[in-house]
Short mmCIF file of C-alpha atoms and ligand atoms in Angstrom, two decimals:
data_model
loop_
_atom_site.label_atom_id
_atom_site.label_comp_id
_atom_site.label_asym_id
_atom_site.label_seq_id
_atom_site.Cartn_x
_atom_site.Cartn_y
_atom_site.Cartn_z
CA MET A 290 0.00 0.00 0.00
CA SER A 291 1.74 3.16 1.14
CA GLN A 292 5.51 3.46 1.06
CA THR A 293 7.07 3.09 4.49
CA VAL A 294 8.89 6.10 5.88
CA SER A 295 10.98 6.41 9.00
CA ARG A 296 12.84 8.97 11.07
CA ALA A 297 16.00 8.23 9.04
CA ASP A 298 14.29 9.75 5.98
CA PHE A 299 14.28 13.10 7.75
CA ASP A 300 18.07 13.14 7.83
CA GLN A 301 18.23 12.11 4.19
CA PHE A 302 15.59 14.29 2.55
CA MET A 303 14.82 17.31 4.69
CA VAL A 304 16.70 20.55 5.24
CA PRO A 305 18.49 20.03 8.55
CA ASN A 306 17.02 23.04 10.41
CA TYR A 307 15.17 20.80 12.92
CA ALA A 308 16.19 17.90 15.13
CA PRO A 309 12.93 15.97 15.57
CA ALA A 310 12.46 13.24 18.19
CA ASP A 311 13.07 9.64 17.18
CA TYR A 312 9.37 8.67 17.10
CA ILE A 313 6.78 9.70 14.49
CA PRO A 314 3.19 10.33 15.60
CA VAL A 315 0.63 9.02 13.15
CA ARG A 316 -2.73 9.47 14.88
CA GLY A 317 -4.28 11.55 17.64
CA GLU A 318 -7.54 11.65 19.56
CA GLY A 319 -8.25 14.22 22.24
CA ALA A 320 -5.16 14.55 24.43
CA ARG A 321 -3.57 11.26 23.28
CA LEU A 322 -1.25 10.50 20.38
CA TRP A 323 0.03 7.23 18.90
CA ASP A 324 3.28 6.72 17.04
CA GLN A 325 4.23 4.41 14.14
CA GLN A 326 4.85 1.56 16.58
CA GLY A 327 1.45 2.01 18.24
CA ARG A 328 2.94 3.50 21.43
CA GLU A 329 0.56 5.87 23.17
CA TYR A 330 1.50 9.30 24.52
CA VAL A 331 -0.40 11.78 26.68
CA ASP A 332 0.02 15.05 24.80
CA PHE A 333 0.96 17.99 27.04
CA ALA A 334 2.73 19.69 24.12
CA GLY A 335 -0.30 20.35 21.92
CA GLY A 336 1.88 20.92 18.86
CA ILE A 337 3.48 23.85 20.77
CA ALA A 338 0.31 25.49 22.07
CA VAL A 339 -1.52 24.96 18.77
CA ASN A 340 -3.92 22.04 19.21
CA ALA A 341 -6.23 24.02 21.48
CA LEU A 342 -8.94 21.36 21.37
CA GLY A 343 -6.63 18.36 21.23
CA HIS A 344 -6.58 16.05 18.22
CA ALA A 345 -9.48 15.31 15.88
CA HIS A 346 -12.02 17.29 17.92
CA PRO A 347 -15.44 16.47 16.41
CA ALA A 348 -16.46 20.14 16.03
CA LEU A 349 -13.28 20.92 14.11
CA VAL A 350 -13.45 17.80 11.94
CA LYS A 351 -17.02 18.76 11.09
CA ALA A 352 -16.17 22.39 10.25
CA LEU A 353 -13.21 21.34 8.11
CA THR A 354 -14.92 18.54 6.20
CA GLU A 355 -18.12 20.52 5.60
CA GLN A 356 -16.14 23.45 4.26
CA ALA A 357 -13.97 21.06 2.20
CA GLN A 358 -17.10 20.01 0.30
CA LYS A 359 -17.93 23.60 -0.54
CA LEU A 360 -15.02 25.97 -1.21
CA TRP A 361 -11.29 25.75 -0.46
CA HIS A 362 -9.82 28.93 -1.80
CA VAL A 363 -10.64 32.15 -3.57
CA SER A 364 -8.30 35.03 -4.38
CA ASN A 365 -8.23 38.33 -2.52
CA THR A 366 -10.18 39.95 -5.33
CA LEU A 367 -13.08 38.18 -3.59
CA THR A 368 -14.06 37.72 0.02
CA ASN A 369 -15.69 34.62 1.53
CA GLU A 370 -18.29 33.74 4.15
CA PRO A 371 -16.12 31.90 6.73
CA ALA A 372 -13.63 34.82 6.78
CA LEU A 373 -16.39 37.36 7.30
CA ARG A 374 -18.01 35.29 10.06
CA LEU A 375 -14.70 34.79 11.85
CA ALA A 376 -13.77 38.49 11.55
CA ARG A 377 -17.14 39.51 12.99
CA LYS A 378 -16.74 37.05 15.88
CA LEU A 379 -13.24 38.31 16.73
CA VAL A 380 -14.38 41.95 16.59
CA ASN A 381 -17.42 41.23 18.77
CA ALA A 382 -15.31 39.36 21.33
CA THR A 383 -12.37 41.82 21.64
CA PHE A 384 -11.29 45.49 21.69
CA ALA A 385 -10.70 45.34 17.94
CA ASP A 386 -12.73 46.93 15.14
CA ARG A 387 -10.86 45.36 12.23
CA VAL A 388 -9.09 42.10 11.40
CA PHE A 389 -6.43 41.05 8.88
CA PHE A 390 -5.99 37.32 8.21
CA CYS A 391 -2.77 35.52 7.32
CA ASN A 392 -1.33 32.04 7.86
CA SER A 393 1.00 32.07 10.85
CA GLY A 394 2.17 33.96 13.90
CA ALA A 395 5.18 35.41 12.13
CA GLU A 396 2.97 36.75 9.36
CA ALA A 397 0.56 38.27 11.87
CA ASN A 398 3.49 40.03 13.54
CA GLU A 399 5.00 41.05 10.20
CA ALA A 400 1.66 42.71 9.39
CA ALA A 401 1.52 44.31 12.85
CA PHE A 402 5.02 45.78 12.64
CA LYS A 403 4.51 47.06 9.09
CA LEU A 404 1.16 48.58 10.06
CA ALA A 405 2.59 50.23 13.18
CA ARG A 406 5.36 51.84 11.13
CA LYS A 407 2.95 52.86 8.38
CA TRP A 408 0.63 54.45 10.94
CA ALA A 409 3.50 56.29 12.66
CA ILE A 410 5.11 57.55 9.47
CA ASP A 411 1.75 58.61 7.99
CA THR A 412 0.74 60.49 11.13
CA ALA A 413 4.08 61.90 12.41
CA GLY A 414 6.69 61.67 9.65
CA ALA A 415 9.56 59.38 8.69
CA ASP A 416 11.50 59.79 11.96
CA LYS A 417 8.79 58.02 13.91
CA HIS A 418 9.60 54.47 12.89
CA GLU A 419 11.34 52.90 15.89
CA ILE A 420 10.15 49.66 17.43
CA ILE A 421 10.95 48.75 21.02
CA SER A 422 10.85 45.09 21.99
CA THR A 423 12.13 43.02 24.90
CA THR A 424 15.14 40.76 25.32
CA ASN A 425 14.33 37.05 25.11
CA SER A 426 11.08 37.73 23.27
CA PHE A 427 9.99 35.62 20.31
CA HIS A 428 7.90 36.94 17.44
CA GLY A 429 8.48 34.48 14.58
CA ARG A 430 11.10 33.59 11.98
CA THR A 431 10.72 36.07 9.11
CA PHE A 432 13.62 38.52 8.99
CA PHE A 433 11.64 41.45 10.41
CA THR A 434 10.16 39.29 13.19
CA VAL A 435 13.49 37.72 14.24
CA THR A 436 14.91 41.25 14.28
CA VAL A 437 12.15 42.47 16.59
CA GLY A 438 12.49 39.25 18.60
CA GLY A 439 14.96 39.52 21.43
CA GLN A 440 17.04 36.40 20.74
CA PRO A 441 20.10 37.22 18.59
CA LYS A 442 20.71 33.50 17.95
CA TYR A 443 17.70 33.66 15.60
CA SER A 444 18.64 36.89 13.77
CA ASP A 445 22.45 36.54 13.54
CA GLY A 446 24.13 35.32 10.39
CA PHE A 447 21.76 36.69 7.77
CA GLY A 448 23.45 40.00 7.01
CA PRO A 449 22.10 43.49 7.68
CA ARG A 450 18.88 43.61 9.70
CA PRO A 451 15.93 46.00 9.32
CA GLN A 452 16.82 49.20 11.17
CA GLY A 453 15.26 51.04 14.09
CA VAL A 454 14.67 48.14 16.49
CA THR A 455 15.85 48.21 20.11
CA HIS A 456 15.52 45.71 22.95
CA ILE A 457 15.05 46.35 26.66
CA PRO A 458 14.70 43.92 29.58
CA TYR A 459 11.23 42.46 30.16
CA ASN A 460 9.17 43.51 33.19
CA ASP A 461 11.46 46.55 33.60
CA LEU A 462 9.45 49.75 33.32
CA ALA A 463 12.41 52.03 34.06
CA ALA A 464 14.24 50.57 31.05
CA LEU A 465 11.26 51.34 28.80
CA LYS A 466 10.97 54.83 30.22
CA ALA A 467 14.61 55.44 29.32
CA ALA A 468 14.25 54.00 25.80
CA ILE A 469 10.89 55.34 24.61
CA SER A 470 10.68 58.66 22.75
CA ASP A 471 8.53 60.49 20.25
CA LYS A 472 10.37 58.52 17.56
CA THR A 473 8.87 55.30 18.91
CA ALA A 474 6.25 53.89 16.55
CA ALA A 475 5.41 50.85 18.66
CA VAL A 476 6.25 48.86 21.76
CA VAL A 477 5.87 45.11 21.25
CA ILE A 478 5.20 42.81 24.20
CA GLU A 479 4.19 39.19 24.80
CA PRO A 480 1.89 39.29 27.87
CA VAL A 481 3.57 36.02 28.81
CA GLN A 482 6.96 35.39 27.21
CA GLY A 483 6.41 31.91 25.80
CA GLU A 484 9.57 30.70 24.06
CA GLY A 485 11.54 32.92 26.44
CA GLY A 486 10.65 30.69 29.42
CA VAL A 487 6.89 31.01 30.17
CA LEU A 488 7.48 34.28 32.00
CA PRO A 489 4.32 36.33 32.71
CA ALA A 490 4.38 40.12 32.70
CA THR A 491 3.36 41.79 35.94
CA ALA A 492 0.12 43.76 35.80
CA ASP A 493 1.90 46.93 36.96
CA TYR A 494 4.40 46.58 34.14
CA LEU A 495 1.76 46.28 31.41
CA LYS A 496 -0.23 49.20 32.88
CA GLY A 497 2.95 51.29 32.94
CA VAL A 498 3.81 50.29 29.36
CA ARG A 499 0.34 51.38 28.24
CA GLU A 500 0.80 54.79 29.93
CA LEU A 501 4.23 55.35 28.40
CA CYS A 502 2.89 54.45 24.95
CA ASP A 503 0.07 56.96 25.39
CA GLN A 504 2.48 59.71 26.53
CA HIS A 505 4.67 59.22 23.46
CA LYS A 506 1.86 58.46 21.00
CA ALA A 507 3.30 55.02 20.32
CA LEU A 508 1.19 51.97 19.55
CA LEU A 509 1.12 49.08 22.00
CA VAL A 510 1.34 45.74 20.19
CA PHE A 511 0.55 42.57 22.13
CA ASP A 512 1.89 39.41 20.56
CA GLU A 513 -0.73 36.91 21.72
CA VAL A 514 0.27 34.23 19.23
CA GLN A 515 0.96 31.85 22.13
CA THR A 516 -1.25 33.31 24.88
CA GLY A 517 -4.37 33.87 22.77
CA VAL A 518 -7.63 31.98 22.23
CA GLY A 519 -8.16 30.77 25.77
CA ARG A 520 -4.61 29.68 26.55
CA SER A 521 -4.35 32.24 29.38
CA GLY A 522 -7.75 31.40 30.89
CA SER A 523 -9.41 34.38 29.17
CA LEU A 524 -10.06 34.59 25.43
CA TYR A 525 -6.96 36.81 25.25
CA ALA A 526 -4.42 37.50 27.99
CA TYR A 527 -4.91 41.27 27.72
CA MET A 528 -8.33 40.67 29.28
CA GLU A 529 -6.72 39.02 32.30
CA TYR A 530 -4.50 42.06 32.76
CA GLY A 531 -7.09 44.72 31.97
CA VAL A 532 -4.63 46.44 29.62
CA THR A 533 -5.82 46.98 26.05
CA PRO A 534 -3.36 47.06 23.13
CA ASP A 535 -3.75 48.94 19.83
CA ILE A 536 -2.75 45.91 17.80
CA LEU A 537 -2.99 42.25 18.82
CA THR A 538 -1.65 39.24 16.96
CA SER A 539 -3.13 35.76 17.20
CA ALA A 540 -2.25 32.41 15.60
CA LYS A 541 -1.34 29.01 17.12
CA SER A 542 -4.53 28.04 19.07
CA LEU A 543 -6.69 30.12 16.70
CA GLY A 544 -6.66 27.34 14.10
CA GLY A 545 -6.49 24.43 16.55
CA GLY A 546 -3.95 22.83 14.18
CA PHE A 547 -5.03 24.35 10.88
CA PRO A 548 -2.65 27.17 9.84
CA ILE A 549 -4.11 30.63 10.34
CA GLY A 550 -2.96 33.94 11.81
CA ALA A 551 -4.81 37.15 12.53
CA MET A 552 -3.93 40.74 13.31
CA LEU A 553 -6.56 42.68 15.22
CA THR A 554 -6.61 46.45 15.53
CA THR A 555 -8.68 49.58 15.97
CA GLU A 556 -10.59 51.49 13.29
CA ALA A 557 -8.18 54.45 13.29
CA VAL A 558 -5.03 52.35 12.95
CA ALA A 559 -6.55 49.96 10.40
CA GLN A 560 -7.15 52.82 7.98
CA HIS A 561 -3.40 53.02 7.33
CA PHE A 562 -3.49 49.66 5.55
CA ALA A 563 -5.24 51.11 2.50
CA VAL A 564 -5.94 49.03 -0.61
CA GLY A 565 -2.69 47.54 -1.93
CA THR A 566 -0.45 48.25 1.10
CA HIS A 567 -0.27 44.65 2.35
CA GLY A 568 -1.58 41.23 1.44
CA SER A 569 -1.39 37.44 1.49
CA THR A 570 -2.49 34.85 -1.06
CA TYR A 571 -3.84 32.36 1.47
CA GLY A 572 -4.76 34.78 4.25
CA GLY A 573 -8.45 34.44 5.08
CA ASN A 574 -8.64 31.07 3.33
CA PRO A 575 -12.17 29.60 3.73
CA LEU A 576 -10.93 26.25 5.13
CA ALA A 577 -8.77 27.91 7.80
CA CYS A 578 -11.44 30.43 8.74
CA ALA A 579 -14.16 27.77 9.00
CA VAL A 580 -11.99 25.79 11.43
CA ALA A 581 -11.01 28.88 13.44
CA GLU A 582 -14.64 29.89 13.73
CA ALA A 583 -15.39 26.50 15.28
CA VAL A 584 -12.41 26.88 17.65
CA ILE A 585 -13.68 30.27 18.86
CA ASP A 586 -17.23 28.91 19.28
CA VAL A 587 -16.00 26.09 21.52
CA VAL A 588 -13.36 28.01 23.49
CA ASN A 589 -15.12 31.31 24.11
CA THR A 590 -17.68 30.01 26.58
CA PRO A 591 -17.70 30.60 30.34
CA GLU A 592 -17.55 26.83 30.99
CA VAL A 593 -14.46 26.17 28.87
CA LEU A 594 -12.63 29.28 30.13
CA ALA A 595 -13.40 28.37 33.78
CA GLY A 596 -12.25 24.82 33.02
CA ILE A 597 -8.88 26.15 31.82
CA ARG A 598 -8.36 27.97 35.13
CA ALA A 599 -9.30 24.85 37.12
CA LYS A 600 -6.93 22.71 35.05
CA HIS A 601 -4.20 25.30 35.66
CA GLU A 602 -4.58 24.69 39.40
CA ARG A 603 -4.51 20.92 38.88
CA PHE A 604 -1.21 21.14 36.96
CA VAL A 605 0.43 23.70 39.22
CA SER A 606 -0.35 22.02 42.54
CA ARG A 607 0.91 18.64 41.33
CA LEU A 608 4.04 20.09 39.65
CA THR A 609 4.83 22.16 42.74
CA ALA A 610 4.59 19.04 44.91
CA MET A 611 6.81 17.17 42.43
CA GLY A 612 9.36 19.99 42.61
CA ASP A 613 9.32 19.96 46.41
CA LYS A 614 9.79 16.20 46.50
CA THR A 615 12.54 15.90 43.88
CA GLY A 616 14.25 19.29 44.08
CA ALA A 617 14.05 19.46 40.27
CA PHE A 618 12.07 22.71 39.99
CA GLN A 619 12.71 26.06 41.63
CA GLN A 620 9.42 27.58 40.47
CA VAL A 621 6.22 26.66 38.62
CA ARG A 622 4.74 29.62 36.75
CA GLY A 623 2.50 30.65 33.86
CA MET A 624 -1.13 31.42 33.11
CA GLY A 625 -4.03 29.15 32.25
CA LEU A 626 -2.75 26.16 30.30
CA LEU A 627 0.63 27.69 29.48
CA ILE A 628 2.76 26.47 32.36
CA GLY A 629 6.50 26.39 32.94
CA ALA A 630 8.45 24.36 35.47
CA VAL A 631 11.69 26.29 36.00
CA LEU A 632 14.56 23.89 36.58
CA ALA A 633 16.48 24.20 39.84
CA GLU A 634 20.19 25.04 39.77
CA PRO A 635 21.57 21.45 39.50
CA TYR A 636 19.35 20.80 36.46
CA LYS A 637 19.89 24.09 34.62
CA GLY A 638 20.32 23.64 30.87
CA ARG A 639 18.71 20.19 30.90
CA ALA A 640 15.13 20.88 29.79
CA LYS A 641 15.70 18.72 26.72
CA ASP A 642 16.67 15.74 28.93
CA PHE A 643 13.32 16.08 30.74
CA MET A 644 11.53 16.19 27.38
CA THR A 645 13.28 13.06 26.14
CA ALA A 646 12.72 11.16 29.40
CA ALA A 647 9.07 12.21 29.38
CA ALA A 648 8.54 10.84 25.86
CA LYS A 649 10.13 7.56 26.98
CA ALA A 650 7.64 7.48 29.88
CA GLY A 651 4.72 8.12 27.46
CA VAL A 652 4.03 11.83 27.85
CA MET A 653 4.93 14.67 25.52
CA VAL A 654 6.12 17.93 27.08
CA LEU A 655 7.97 20.95 25.66
CA GLN A 656 10.89 23.07 26.63
CA ALA A 657 10.94 26.87 26.68
CA GLY A 658 14.63 27.59 26.45
CA PRO A 659 17.21 25.34 28.13
CA ASP A 660 15.96 25.87 31.70
CA VAL A 661 12.18 25.53 31.57
CA VAL A 662 9.93 22.51 30.94
CA ARG A 663 6.75 23.81 29.28
CA PHE A 664 3.21 22.43 29.28
CA ALA A 665 0.66 23.61 26.68
CA PRO A 666 -1.98 20.88 26.50
CA SER A 667 -5.44 20.86 24.96
CA LEU A 668 -7.67 23.45 26.63
CA VAL A 669 -10.34 20.77 27.09
CA ILE A 670 -8.04 18.00 28.32
CA ALA A 671 -9.85 15.65 30.72
CA ASP A 672 -8.72 15.62 34.34
CA ALA A 673 -8.01 11.89 34.02
CA ASP A 674 -5.59 12.62 31.15
CA ILE A 675 -3.88 15.33 33.22
CA ASP A 676 -3.43 12.89 36.11
CA GLU A 677 -2.19 10.06 33.90
CA GLY A 678 0.21 12.38 32.05
CA LEU A 679 1.57 13.81 35.29
CA ASP A 680 2.07 10.28 36.70
CA ARG A 681 4.18 9.51 33.64
CA PHE A 682 5.98 12.85 33.88
CA GLU A 683 6.84 12.14 37.50
CA GLN A 684 8.52 8.90 36.42
CA ALA A 685 10.58 10.94 33.95
CA VAL A 686 11.54 13.51 36.59
CA ASN A 687 12.61 10.73 38.94
CA GLU A 688 14.69 9.22 36.18
CA VAL A 689 16.46 12.48 35.32
CA ALA A 690 16.92 13.27 39.02
CA GLY A 691 18.40 9.78 39.53
CA ARG A 692 15.81 8.72 42.11
C1 PLP B 137 5.04 30.74 17.91
C2 PLP B 137 5.11 32.21 18.10
C3 PLP B 137 5.27 33.08 17.00
C4 PLP B 137 5.51 32.58 15.60
O1 PLP B 137 4.42 31.91 15.08
P1 PLP B 137 4.61 31.02 13.74
O2 PLP B 137 3.23 30.51 13.46
O3 PLP B 137 5.62 29.97 14.04
O4 PLP B 137 5.11 31.94 12.69
C5 PLP B 137 5.25 34.44 17.24
N1 PLP B 137 5.09 34.93 18.48
C6 PLP B 137 4.93 34.13 19.55
C7 PLP B 137 4.72 34.73 20.90
C8 PLP B 137 4.95 32.74 19.40
O5 PLP B 137 4.83 31.95 20.47
#
């Protein structure tokens, strides 16, 4: 029947920019995955905070297959019903008046940064083009987004970078106060630094950032690619903080596994993306928008959002106890179902070892940098799956800790 493939084919045929694990998942259902050998895993990784409703959720399968029978793609000389329905839902549920669709988090941020500069230059002249971001932040892998991202390892080695980008320490309001000026077009913040170690902003910091942006007529951009669509316990993390941005980017959980990104903004700012200023062939694709609409319908209910907060407590109390018992973690932090176990001093730099041991024990976890084990499971994961996965994770921790 089908040709057999194996992990060795990756090393032979694919560009070597990744180092995937030695097993290949072939099927998923809810919060469980099975590999080629039929081994079962509890999935606490969720495709890196993407599979918001786990695998093969019936509502998403239905939305995708129904739309697949009708219309897959039209060009941007036309609009389509799923895109319009999704845009209206996002506008009704958030601060935003207008939405731009694309296919990924990086593209949503690329659009956000271009729009912020366009707005600033249109309204205040060419000098107002600077973007302030934070060290250790992550905003995607296009050249503009790695440049705004605060991790030089991702932007080094590609020649001259886009100009006018500076980085300041996260959660440090004094540093922003010193850096911001009337030349600042935008300040870009992840409400919780995801890749940078699952590090939440403090509420005082975000409130202060908002005030400084207002004083200097700079836009506040929240990158909610990882924190958005319920991940934080609210539909978007800005709602948890009570601090409203001018531009918000969303991707990952928005499509529940189908590629889609969105940039949300206000009426006044949106007007600076006039006809022809920006675009995307696939952005607003009917298949992606139909799936995302179903994701929003399921996630944005009081029951599901309250469930996320309860599951947060379930994870955190168990992980904290595990840390106390084994000495492996110095802190457990995060919001909603984006949780980081910060490795204690003797285990610093070994997050990958925990990931590998966890997979061996039958549970998939993530790392967020070398020092943090990250959990980003399905937002509707059953308590029994959480308990089973944490039992397996505890075995892995004991193994790494030599107990
Ligand atoms: C994952 C991520 C991105 C990049 O999204 P892609 O879909 O990989 O382009 C941008 N910002 C944040 C905060 C992310 O977590």
